[in-house]
Amino acid sequence: MTILVAVPDSKEGAVALAAAADEAELLDTDLVVVNLGLGPLDTSSLPPTLKVTVTKRTGKADRDPVDAVLADIEEYGATRLVIGVKRRSPVGKALLGSVSQGLLLEAPVPVLAIKIDDPHR
Amino acid sequence: MSHGAPITSSSGIALPLLRPGPHQRRLDLIAVVATFGGLLFGYDTGVINGALEPMKHDLGLNTVTEGLVTATLLVGAAVGAIVGGRMNDTLGRKKTLTIVAVIFFVGTVGGVIAPNLAVMLPSRIILGFAVGAASVTVPVYLAELAPTERRGTLSGRNELAIVVGQMLAFIINAIIAGVWGHHDGVWRYMLAVAALPAVCLFVGMLRMPESPRWLISKGRHDDALQVLLQVRNEDRARAEIAEVEHLAEEESESQTGGWADLSVPWIRRIVVVGCGLAMAQQLTGINSVMYYGTQLLTEAGFSASAALIANIANGVLAVAGSAICLFLVIDRMPRRQLIVRGFIATTAVHGLIVIAATVMPQGITRAYVILILCVTFVFFMQLALNVPVWVCLSELFPLQLRGFAMGLSILCMWLMNAALTFAFPIIVGLTGLQGIFSLFFVVGVISVVFLWKMLPNTSGRSLEQLEEAFAGGDFR
C-alpha cells in the first residue's frame, strides 16, 4: 500500500503534506509526495523514519496538475490520495479552475481531503 | 576568447575547442541566413512606413482603414507566433522555415497586386502570419545550430538585423519614391522589394540542416549526430551530443508550467511584471514611429517627399541605439536600472514633443524640432528598451514556467502593438500629434511607476538565485 499526496505551493499543500505523513505513519506505509509547485519542496519536517519519494512535474504532459497527479497514482500504484482543500470564490474557480475538484472527481483511488479553513481542526 | 583550453558549455559539459575546417563554411551560411531572417522581419514591418501615404490615395483609405492595413499584419503575427511555435515542435525548424518563406512570398505578392482592401487585408494577415512564425522560429533555430561560443551574440545580432531591415526599408522607399514617385502605384514597387529577402531565406533554408536539438527531442539521435558532424569538428560533434541532449531536456522542462500555476501569488506577480513590461515597451509608441514615421513627420510640417527622406533618420538612429546597446551598454549597467532609466528618458522626450507640437507655430522649424525629438526618442528606446527588455524577460521566469510565460508576454506584446497601431492614425486624425504624444506621456509615467515598484533586477545573479529570491517573496 502506498499513500500519495498532492502538494501545491500554498497553505493547502503544507496541510496536506503533514496530514499525509500522519496517515502514512498510522498505516505504516510509504509516502509519495507529488510537488505541484514550480520551486523545490522542503520535506525536512517529515519524520525521518518514513519512506518518502518526491516527484515533480516535468514537461508539457504535466502542465495540468490534475493529469500529473493521476499519472503518478498509476505509476506508483498508490492506493490512497491525500489533498488539501479550501473554500474558493466563484470568480477564482472560473478563472483558474480547481485542482482539488478535478482530483476528487477523477482519482481512481479513495481521496482524503483535508480542509484548511475548518475551525474545528 | 581564450585559446587552447576546452570550453565549458552552459550545461557544465566540457567541449573540445571549435577548430577551423570544412564545417566553417556551413556555419558562415548559418550566420547569413540568420541575418536574412531578421532583415526580412524588419523589412516587412517597416516597408509600410512610406508605402502607406501613396497607397492611401490609390486605394482611397481613411484613418480607420489606414490603421487596419497596418494593424492586420500584427494580428496575423500574433496568430503566427502561436501556430509557428506548434509547427516548430511537430514539423521541425527547417520545414517550418521553408513553409514560412513560401507564405512570406504569397503574402507579399497578394499585397503587391491588391486592387482593393478586400485583397489587401487578407494579404496583410497572411504576411503577418509569416512574420510572426519567423519571429519565433529563426532565433530558436539559430541558437540550436550555433556553437556555444557564438550563441550569446546571436539573439542580439537578430535584433540588430531587424532594425537594419527597417532602416533599409526606409531608405529603399525613399529611393523608389524619388525615382518613380510620379507613378500611381509606386507603393506596389515598395512592397514588391520585400519579396527579395523571402526568396533568399527560402533558398538558404533549402541548404540548411535540421536542428540537432529538435532531432534529439524526436528521438533521432543518429540524424542529430549527422547534422553536428556537418557543422563541427568530429571530436567536438560527438562531445556536443551530450550537451544537446541536456538542452532538449531543459527545453521540455521549460514547458511544464501553465495557467494553473498562476494560483501561486509569487508566480502571478512575476507573470504580471513580465506581461506589463512587454506591454509598456509597446506603449512607448516605438512601433507607431517605425510604421507611421513618414505620416508623423508630414503632420509635423514636412512636405511628403521631405518626410520620406527625414524618416530615414529614424531608421539610422534605431540602428545606432541598438548597436551601442549591444556592444557597450547591455553588460555594464544593472538591467533594472537600464530599463527604468530608459522609460524615464523616452517619457521625458514624449513630454517635450507635446510641448513643441503645442506651442511652436506651424512651419519648418517646428518640423525639424519634432524630427530631432523623434529620433532622440527612437535612439533612447533602442538603447535601453529593446534588447534589454527581451533579455530581462528571458531571465525573469523560473525555468519550468519559461515556455508558458514567455509565450504569454510575447502575445501581450503583439496584441498591444496591434491595438496601438490600429488606433494611431485615428487618434492623430482626431487630436493631432499633441493628442497621441500626450497619451504616450501619461502611459509612460504610469509605466515608470509600475516598473519602479514591481520590476526586479535580473542581472548579476544566477537564474537559480533569482528563482529562490522570488519564491521567498523578495522581488528586488
XYZ file of C-alpha atoms in Angstrom:
597
model
C 0.000 0.000 0.000
C 1.226 3.466 -0.858
C -0.148 6.875 0.060
C 0.267 9.656 -2.470
C -0.056 13.326 -1.556
C -0.510 16.277 -3.918
C 1.396 19.304 -2.607
C 0.765 22.636 -4.348
C 2.823 25.729 -3.459
C 0.246 27.001 -0.912
C -1.109 26.588 2.615
C -3.279 23.635 1.498
C -0.133 21.941 0.289
C 1.595 22.187 3.665
C -1.523 20.969 5.487
C -1.971 18.046 3.080
C 1.693 17.050 3.421
C 1.503 16.979 7.230
C -1.765 15.007 7.186
C -0.398 12.524 4.653
C 2.711 11.940 6.797
C 0.460 11.192 9.817
C -1.640 8.859 7.702
C 1.381 7.003 6.349
C 2.824 6.553 9.871
C -0.531 5.352 11.159
C -0.938 2.806 8.386
C 2.795 2.034 8.280
C 3.102 2.582 4.528
C 5.460 4.540 2.331
C 4.625 8.008 1.022
C 4.870 9.503 -2.481
C 4.954 13.303 -2.484
C 3.967 14.989 -5.768
C 5.384 18.511 -5.748
C 2.878 20.547 -7.786
C 4.727 23.819 -7.180
C 7.425 25.021 -9.568
C 10.104 25.504 -6.922
C 11.868 22.853 -4.817
C 9.823 21.353 -1.955
C 11.003 21.366 1.669
C 10.371 17.903 3.147
C 12.624 18.305 6.201
C 9.568 18.458 8.501
C 8.634 14.855 7.674
C 9.511 12.154 10.230
C 12.874 10.561 9.273
C 11.520 7.038 9.747
C 9.067 7.455 6.879
C 9.999 6.138 3.435
C 9.378 9.156 1.180
C 9.620 9.537 -2.609
C 9.348 13.075 -4.004
C 8.339 13.623 -7.628
C 7.826 16.856 -9.552
C 6.056 17.951 -12.705
C 8.205 17.867 -15.823
C 7.303 18.693 -19.400
C 4.180 19.617 -21.264
C 2.309 16.426 -20.300
C 2.440 17.595 -16.652
C 1.241 21.136 -17.407
C -2.163 20.316 -15.889
C -1.520 19.416 -12.224
C -4.522 17.026 -12.212
C -3.027 14.987 -15.070
C 0.365 14.977 -13.344
C -1.128 13.542 -10.119
C -3.253 10.968 -11.968
C -0.193 9.776 -13.888
C 1.782 9.402 -10.648
C -1.036 7.471 -8.941
C -0.817 4.966 -11.755
C 2.984 4.905 -11.863
C 3.454 4.297 -8.119
C 0.363 2.123 -7.682
C -0.914 4.430 -4.945
C -3.955 3.223 -3.021
C -4.932 6.495 -1.390
C -4.644 10.144 -2.375
C -4.324 12.999 0.126
C -5.151 16.583 -0.913
C -5.769 19.881 0.872
C -8.944 21.801 0.070
C -10.225 25.256 0.865
C -13.196 27.414 0.059
C -12.777 29.356 -3.161
C -14.642 32.301 -4.611
C -16.760 31.664 -7.740
C -14.540 34.091 -9.663
C -11.380 32.267 -8.578
C -12.856 28.962 -9.719
C -13.993 30.377 -13.039
C -10.560 31.875 -13.756
C -8.255 29.099 -12.732
C -10.435 26.026 -12.314
C -9.973 23.801 -9.300
C -7.255 21.182 -8.996
C -8.937 19.750 -5.876
C -12.248 19.309 -7.649
C -10.562 17.660 -10.615
C -8.744 15.205 -8.354
C -11.846 14.420 -6.253
C -13.832 13.616 -9.374
C -11.173 11.818 -11.391
C -8.899 9.981 -8.972
C -9.331 6.186 -9.260
C -8.488 5.722 -5.542
C -10.148 6.958 -2.310
C -9.308 10.622 -1.637
C -8.613 12.023 1.820
C -9.464 15.728 1.625
C -8.064 17.918 4.421
C -9.863 21.242 4.917
C -7.637 24.146 5.822
C -10.374 26.578 6.747
C -12.110 24.144 9.121
C -12.396 25.892 12.518
C -12.542 22.527 14.326
C -9.091 21.434 13.278
C 38.306 34.369 -26.122
C 40.873 32.041 -24.635
C 42.702 29.602 -26.859
C 43.843 26.066 -26.194
C 41.718 25.142 -23.218
C 38.442 23.274 -23.805
C 35.391 25.425 -23.198
C 32.630 24.619 -20.760
C 29.101 24.937 -22.079
C 26.150 26.418 -20.191
C 25.206 22.934 -19.079
C 28.604 22.343 -17.498
C 29.715 19.833 -20.148
C 33.317 20.343 -21.255
C 33.630 20.623 -25.040
C 36.736 20.459 -27.238
C 37.554 23.742 -28.970
C 35.953 24.544 -32.286
C 38.744 24.486 -34.871
C 38.733 25.688 -38.470
C 37.695 23.098 -41.038
C 35.268 22.421 -43.872
C 32.332 22.854 -41.451
C 33.258 26.532 -41.172
C 31.560 27.389 -44.449
C 28.312 25.879 -43.275
C 28.499 27.854 -40.047
C 29.025 31.041 -42.051
C 25.977 30.166 -44.143
C 24.008 29.811 -40.921
C 25.072 33.319 -39.933
C 23.985 34.671 -43.322
C 20.584 33.007 -43.147
C 20.316 34.324 -39.583
C 20.772 37.816 -40.866
C 18.180 37.306 -43.586
C 15.554 36.119 -41.099
C 15.976 39.310 -39.070
C 16.284 41.566 -42.132
C 13.106 40.092 -43.583
C 11.255 40.667 -40.347
C 12.431 44.280 -40.159
C 11.842 44.989 -43.824
C 8.295 43.606 -43.834
C 7.263 45.524 -40.731
C 8.999 48.747 -41.803
C 8.085 48.886 -45.501
C 4.559 50.138 -44.745
C 6.200 53.321 -43.416
C 6.406 55.218 -46.674
C 4.194 52.899 -48.742
C 1.106 53.913 -46.785
C 0.946 57.524 -47.993
C 0.727 56.754 -51.767
C -1.432 53.684 -51.020
C -3.879 55.919 -49.141
C -4.602 57.944 -52.287
C -4.602 54.909 -54.582
C -6.938 52.674 -52.564
C -8.945 55.509 -51.002
C -8.084 54.797 -47.370
C -9.422 56.808 -44.420
C -7.821 56.863 -40.936
C -9.687 53.713 -39.881
C -8.797 51.599 -42.913
C -5.252 53.003 -42.784
C -4.963 51.647 -39.233
C -6.477 48.352 -40.390
C -3.982 47.877 -43.243
C -1.082 48.348 -40.835
C -2.521 46.503 -37.830
C -3.837 43.384 -39.624
C -0.202 42.403 -40.180
C 0.268 42.383 -36.410
C -2.885 40.381 -35.711
C -1.607 37.830 -38.226
C 1.769 37.939 -36.474
C 0.190 37.174 -33.084
C -1.521 34.112 -34.593
C 1.675 33.200 -36.489
C 3.726 33.333 -33.294
C 1.426 30.792 -31.611
C 0.916 28.473 -34.590
C 4.588 28.817 -35.557
C 5.610 27.529 -32.126
C 3.463 24.421 -32.634
C 4.796 23.893 -36.170
C 8.328 24.101 -34.772
C 7.660 21.262 -32.394
C 5.800 18.963 -34.768
C 7.292 19.626 -38.239
C 10.781 20.670 -37.212
C 12.563 24.002 -37.612
C 13.768 23.551 -41.175
C 10.439 22.514 -42.656
C 8.634 25.270 -40.745
C 11.015 27.950 -42.019
C 10.771 26.711 -45.587
C 6.962 26.844 -45.402
C 7.169 30.272 -43.756
C 9.330 31.596 -46.598
C 6.676 30.460 -49.110
C 3.905 32.097 -47.039
C 6.018 35.276 -46.946
C 6.172 35.237 -50.706
C 2.426 34.604 -51.121
C 1.561 37.415 -48.671
C 3.928 39.812 -50.400
C 2.585 39.090 -53.888
C -1.001 39.439 -52.589
C -0.184 42.881 -51.207
C 1.592 43.994 -54.369
C -1.260 43.095 -56.745
C -4.135 44.008 -54.381
C -6.684 46.109 -56.322
C -8.685 46.934 -53.163
C -8.972 46.366 -49.416
C -10.753 43.019 -49.863
C -7.492 41.594 -51.220
C -5.119 43.827 -49.242
C -6.339 42.949 -45.747
C -6.174 39.125 -46.134
C -2.731 39.516 -47.748
C -1.561 41.539 -44.753
C -2.840 38.834 -42.393
C -1.035 36.124 -44.397
C 2.155 38.175 -44.430
C 1.749 38.850 -40.707
C 1.364 35.139 -40.057
C 4.709 34.541 -41.747
C 6.318 37.421 -39.836
C 5.092 36.030 -36.504
C 6.048 32.437 -37.295
C 9.513 33.519 -38.452
C 9.988 35.605 -35.314
C 9.557 32.541 -33.099
C 11.415 30.094 -35.355
C 14.522 31.900 -36.621
C 16.113 32.723 -33.223
C 15.398 29.219 -31.893
C 16.804 27.507 -34.962
C 19.962 29.587 -34.954
C 20.565 29.171 -31.252
C 20.223 25.416 -31.707
C 22.692 25.193 -34.577
C 25.248 27.724 -33.366
C 28.179 26.584 -31.250
C 28.051 27.628 -27.571
C 30.824 30.194 -28.148
C 28.665 32.137 -30.595
C 25.223 31.522 -29.150
C 25.224 34.507 -26.802
C 25.734 37.103 -29.527
C 23.173 35.578 -31.894
C 19.917 36.847 -30.425
C 21.401 40.333 -30.136
C 22.534 40.154 -33.761
C 18.995 39.147 -34.732
C 17.588 42.291 -33.059
C 20.216 44.365 -34.843
C 19.292 42.743 -38.172
C 15.639 43.670 -37.547
C 16.371 47.387 -37.125
C 18.784 47.310 -40.082
C 15.934 45.738 -42.105
C 13.623 48.585 -41.082
C 16.273 51.173 -41.936
C 16.800 49.545 -45.355
C 13.048 49.649 -45.953
C 13.004 53.391 -45.154
C 15.980 54.081 -47.434
C 14.711 51.968 -50.340
C 11.227 53.518 -50.016
C 12.764 56.984 -50.236
C 14.791 55.964 -53.316
C 11.789 54.353 -55.050
C 9.651 57.423 -54.308
C 12.431 59.627 -55.705
C 12.731 57.665 -58.937
C 9.131 56.540 -59.647
C 7.214 58.944 -57.391
C 5.023 60.074 -60.288
C 3.712 56.524 -60.909
C 0.235 55.870 -59.495
C 1.047 52.539 -57.859
C 4.503 53.422 -56.530
C 3.668 51.723 -53.212
C 3.398 48.437 -55.135
C 7.089 48.668 -56.062
C 7.941 49.283 -52.402
C 6.044 46.208 -51.208
C 7.469 44.097 -54.047
C 11.056 44.600 -52.849
C 10.108 42.731 -49.655
C 9.851 39.533 -51.724
C 13.643 39.545 -52.198
C 14.707 38.591 -48.662
C 11.911 35.966 -48.632
C 13.434 34.339 -51.712
C 16.891 34.461 -50.074
C 15.524 32.866 -46.920
C 13.844 30.117 -48.942
C 16.959 29.308 -50.990
C 19.118 29.481 -47.874
C 16.841 27.162 -45.907
C 16.934 24.502 -48.612
C 20.669 24.178 -47.986
C 20.467 24.243 -44.200
C 20.347 21.131 -41.997
C 17.607 20.386 -39.471
C 18.206 21.465 -35.876
C 20.050 18.746 -33.913
C 18.104 19.589 -30.766
C 14.786 19.046 -32.497
C 16.025 15.744 -33.933
C 17.020 14.596 -30.448
C 13.669 15.650 -28.981
C 12.122 13.299 -31.577
C 14.487 10.510 -30.568
C 16.501 10.679 -33.827
C 19.972 10.572 -32.264
C 21.801 9.301 -35.358
C 20.374 12.047 -37.558
C 21.326 14.629 -34.940
C 24.924 13.381 -34.924
C 24.984 13.506 -38.719
C 23.985 17.193 -38.590
C 26.550 18.027 -35.931
C 29.267 16.295 -37.963
C 28.474 18.699 -40.813
C 28.841 21.820 -38.690
C 31.544 20.856 -36.151
C 34.924 19.098 -35.955
C 34.361 15.391 -35.415
C 35.536 15.198 -31.769
C 33.533 18.291 -30.964
C 30.385 16.901 -32.616
C 30.485 13.722 -30.573
C 31.054 15.653 -27.347
C 28.289 18.068 -28.158
C 25.575 15.423 -28.467
C 25.551 15.204 -24.669
C 25.102 18.951 -24.399
C 22.293 18.924 -26.946
C 20.527 16.169 -25.010
C 20.794 18.236 -21.853
C 19.354 21.280 -23.632
C 16.478 19.238 -25.072
C 15.631 18.046 -21.550
C 15.824 21.590 -20.255
C 13.523 22.758 -23.026
C 10.996 20.064 -22.202
C 11.181 21.133 -18.541
C 10.568 24.762 -19.522
C 7.166 23.685 -20.889
C 5.909 22.434 -17.504
C 4.124 25.462 -16.064
C 0.742 26.739 -17.259
C -2.388 28.623 -16.239
C -2.856 26.517 -13.100
C 0.421 27.834 -11.659
C -0.923 31.381 -11.644
C -2.803 30.478 -8.452
C 0.521 30.890 -6.605
C 0.979 34.580 -5.636
C 4.720 34.955 -6.374
C 4.307 33.319 -9.780
C 1.321 35.508 -10.567
C 3.389 38.541 -9.626
C 6.302 37.838 -11.962
C 3.955 36.937 -14.828
C 2.142 40.266 -14.297
C 5.515 42.063 -14.286
C 6.621 40.259 -17.463
C 3.413 40.957 -19.389
C 3.358 44.525 -18.024
C 6.924 45.096 -19.191
C 6.145 43.716 -22.664
C 3.081 45.966 -22.990
C 4.872 49.020 -21.548
C 7.604 48.570 -24.160
C 4.995 48.773 -26.938
C 3.196 51.675 -25.252
C 6.275 53.881 -25.667
C 4.925 54.106 -29.220
C 8.164 52.888 -30.794
C 6.328 50.931 -33.448
C 3.988 53.822 -34.202
C 7.135 55.717 -35.214
C 8.565 52.718 -37.083
C 5.297 52.156 -39.047
C 3.919 55.696 -39.367
C 7.109 57.812 -39.185
C 6.507 59.362 -42.612
C 2.931 60.417 -41.765
C 4.078 61.635 -38.381
C 6.713 63.876 -39.973
C 4.244 65.130 -42.578
C 1.948 66.032 -39.685
C 4.902 67.802 -38.031
C 5.285 70.093 -41.044
C 7.492 68.360 -43.651
C 6.370 68.011 -47.270
C 5.500 64.442 -48.324
C 8.784 63.905 -50.172
C 10.926 65.520 -47.446
C 9.189 63.392 -44.798
C 10.166 60.199 -46.643
C 13.817 61.259 -46.534
C 13.692 62.641 -42.971
C 12.160 59.349 -41.879
C 15.451 57.606 -42.728
C 16.880 59.364 -39.627
C 14.529 57.249 -37.504
C 15.968 54.091 -39.061
C 19.577 55.223 -38.665
C 19.153 56.222 -35.010
C 17.386 52.917 -34.309
C 20.404 51.039 -35.662
C 22.823 53.297 -33.738
C 20.918 52.816 -30.467
C 20.739 49.028 -30.877
C 24.424 48.758 -31.761
C 25.561 50.884 -28.804
C 23.280 48.880 -26.536
C 24.688 45.547 -27.705
C 28.356 46.466 -27.777
C 28.668 48.969 -24.923
C 25.743 49.129 -22.528
C 23.953 45.833 -22.007
C 26.539 44.143 -19.766
C 27.690 47.252 -17.948
C 24.553 48.513 -16.244
C 22.154 46.633 -13.943
C 19.157 45.549 -16.006
C 16.509 47.181 -13.825
C 18.364 50.482 -13.745
C 18.804 50.493 -17.527
C 15.135 49.732 -18.205
C 13.691 52.191 -15.662
C 16.029 54.961 -16.853
C 15.108 54.133 -20.444
C 11.417 54.633 -19.684
C 12.182 57.913 -17.871
C 14.143 59.127 -20.917
C 11.518 58.153 -23.524
C 8.706 59.614 -21.398
C 10.604 62.889 -20.979
C 11.092 63.128 -24.764
C 7.361 62.447 -25.264
C 6.663 65.375 -22.944
C 8.976 67.625 -24.979
C 7.248 66.558 -28.227
C 3.859 67.512 -26.739
C 5.237 70.944 -25.744
C 6.889 71.528 -29.133
C 3.808 70.428 -31.069
C 1.559 72.656 -28.937
C 3.488 75.914 -28.532
C 5.511 76.159 -31.745
C 3.923 77.832 -34.789
C 3.383 75.669 -37.891
C 6.441 75.726 -40.130
C 9.727 74.116 -40.965
C 11.341 74.982 -37.598
C 8.614 73.057 -35.764
C 9.075 70.176 -38.208
C 12.815 69.992 -37.528
C 12.415 70.265 -33.747
C 9.902 67.410 -33.789
C 12.176 65.352 -36.058
C 15.106 65.806 -33.660
C 12.976 64.886 -30.636
C 11.524 61.916 -32.508
C 14.915 60.441 -33.403
C 16.099 61.102 -29.827
C 13.164 59.024 -28.605
C 13.945 56.240 -31.079
C 17.594 56.287 -30.007
C 16.836 56.001 -26.251
C 14.216 53.342 -26.919
C 16.603 51.140 -28.906
C 19.427 51.842 -26.458
C 17.595 50.853 -23.288
C 14.241 49.233 -24.015
C 14.588 46.828 -26.942
C 17.246 44.175 -26.340
C 17.382 44.795 -22.542
C 13.633 44.110 -22.264
C 13.964 40.819 -24.167
C 16.964 39.769 -22.101
C 15.131 40.711 -18.898
C 12.078 38.642 -19.924
C 14.246 35.621 -20.694
C 15.818 35.865 -17.213
C 12.696 36.723 -15.231
C 10.743 33.478 -15.232
C 11.640 30.245 -13.418
C 12.755 27.509 -15.833
C 9.616 25.375 -15.526
C 7.366 28.335 -16.341
C 9.540 29.884 -19.043
C 7.794 28.454 -22.121
C 4.322 29.471 -20.970
C 5.258 32.864 -19.501
C 7.416 33.922 -22.458
C 4.601 32.895 -24.818
C 2.092 34.939 -22.828
C 4.389 38.008 -22.700
C 5.043 37.835 -26.439
C 1.301 37.512 -27.112
C 0.647 40.590 -24.909
C 3.357 42.410 -26.854
C 1.865 41.598 -30.284
C -1.709 42.390 -29.235
C -0.714 45.706 -27.630
C 1.313 46.531 -30.737
C -1.706 45.694 -32.950
C -4.169 47.729 -30.848
C -1.893 50.770 -30.755
C -1.050 50.505 -34.453
C -4.749 50.379 -35.340
C -5.586 53.339 -33.083
C -2.619 55.571 -34.020
C -3.924 57.154 -37.269
C -7.397 57.530 -35.763
C -6.075 59.332 -32.660
C -3.747 61.513 -34.758
C -6.674 62.325 -37.068
C -8.820 63.411 -34.122
C -6.323 65.124 -31.832
C -3.147 65.679 -33.855
C 0.393 64.959 -32.672
C -0.282 66.612 -29.311
C -3.033 64.107 -28.531
C -1.124 60.925 -29.317
C 2.080 62.036 -27.605
C 0.156 63.235 -24.536
C -1.219 59.707 -24.373
C 2.284 58.208 -24.693
C 3.494 60.603 -21.988
C 0.759 59.684 -19.498
C 1.147 55.946 -20.141
C 4.930 56.394 -19.855
C 4.593 57.948 -16.403
C 2.376 55.031 -15.337
C 4.940 52.563 -16.762
C 7.787 54.201 -14.844
C 5.853 53.973 -11.556
C 4.756 50.364 -12.261
C 8.275 49.199 -13.121
C 9.890 51.188 -10.312
C 7.648 49.379 -7.840
C 7.496 45.930 -9.457
C 10.499 45.172 -11.667
C 13.189 43.050 -10.017
C 16.795 43.334 -11.148
C 17.599 40.209 -13.130
C 21.281 40.837 -13.868
C 24.207 39.916 -11.615
C 22.588 36.792 -10.162
C 22.243 33.254 -11.493
C 18.779 32.229 -12.684
C 18.578 29.786 -9.760
C 19.332 32.523 -7.217
C 16.665 34.696 -8.805
C 14.072 31.931 -8.622
C 14.844 31.319 -4.957
C 14.547 35.023 -4.104
C 11.203 35.391 -5.921
C 9.745 32.252 -4.310
C 10.763 33.683 -0.924
C 8.855 36.897 -1.662
C 11.953 39.021 -2.393
C 11.333 40.931 -5.620
C 14.240 43.377 -5.568
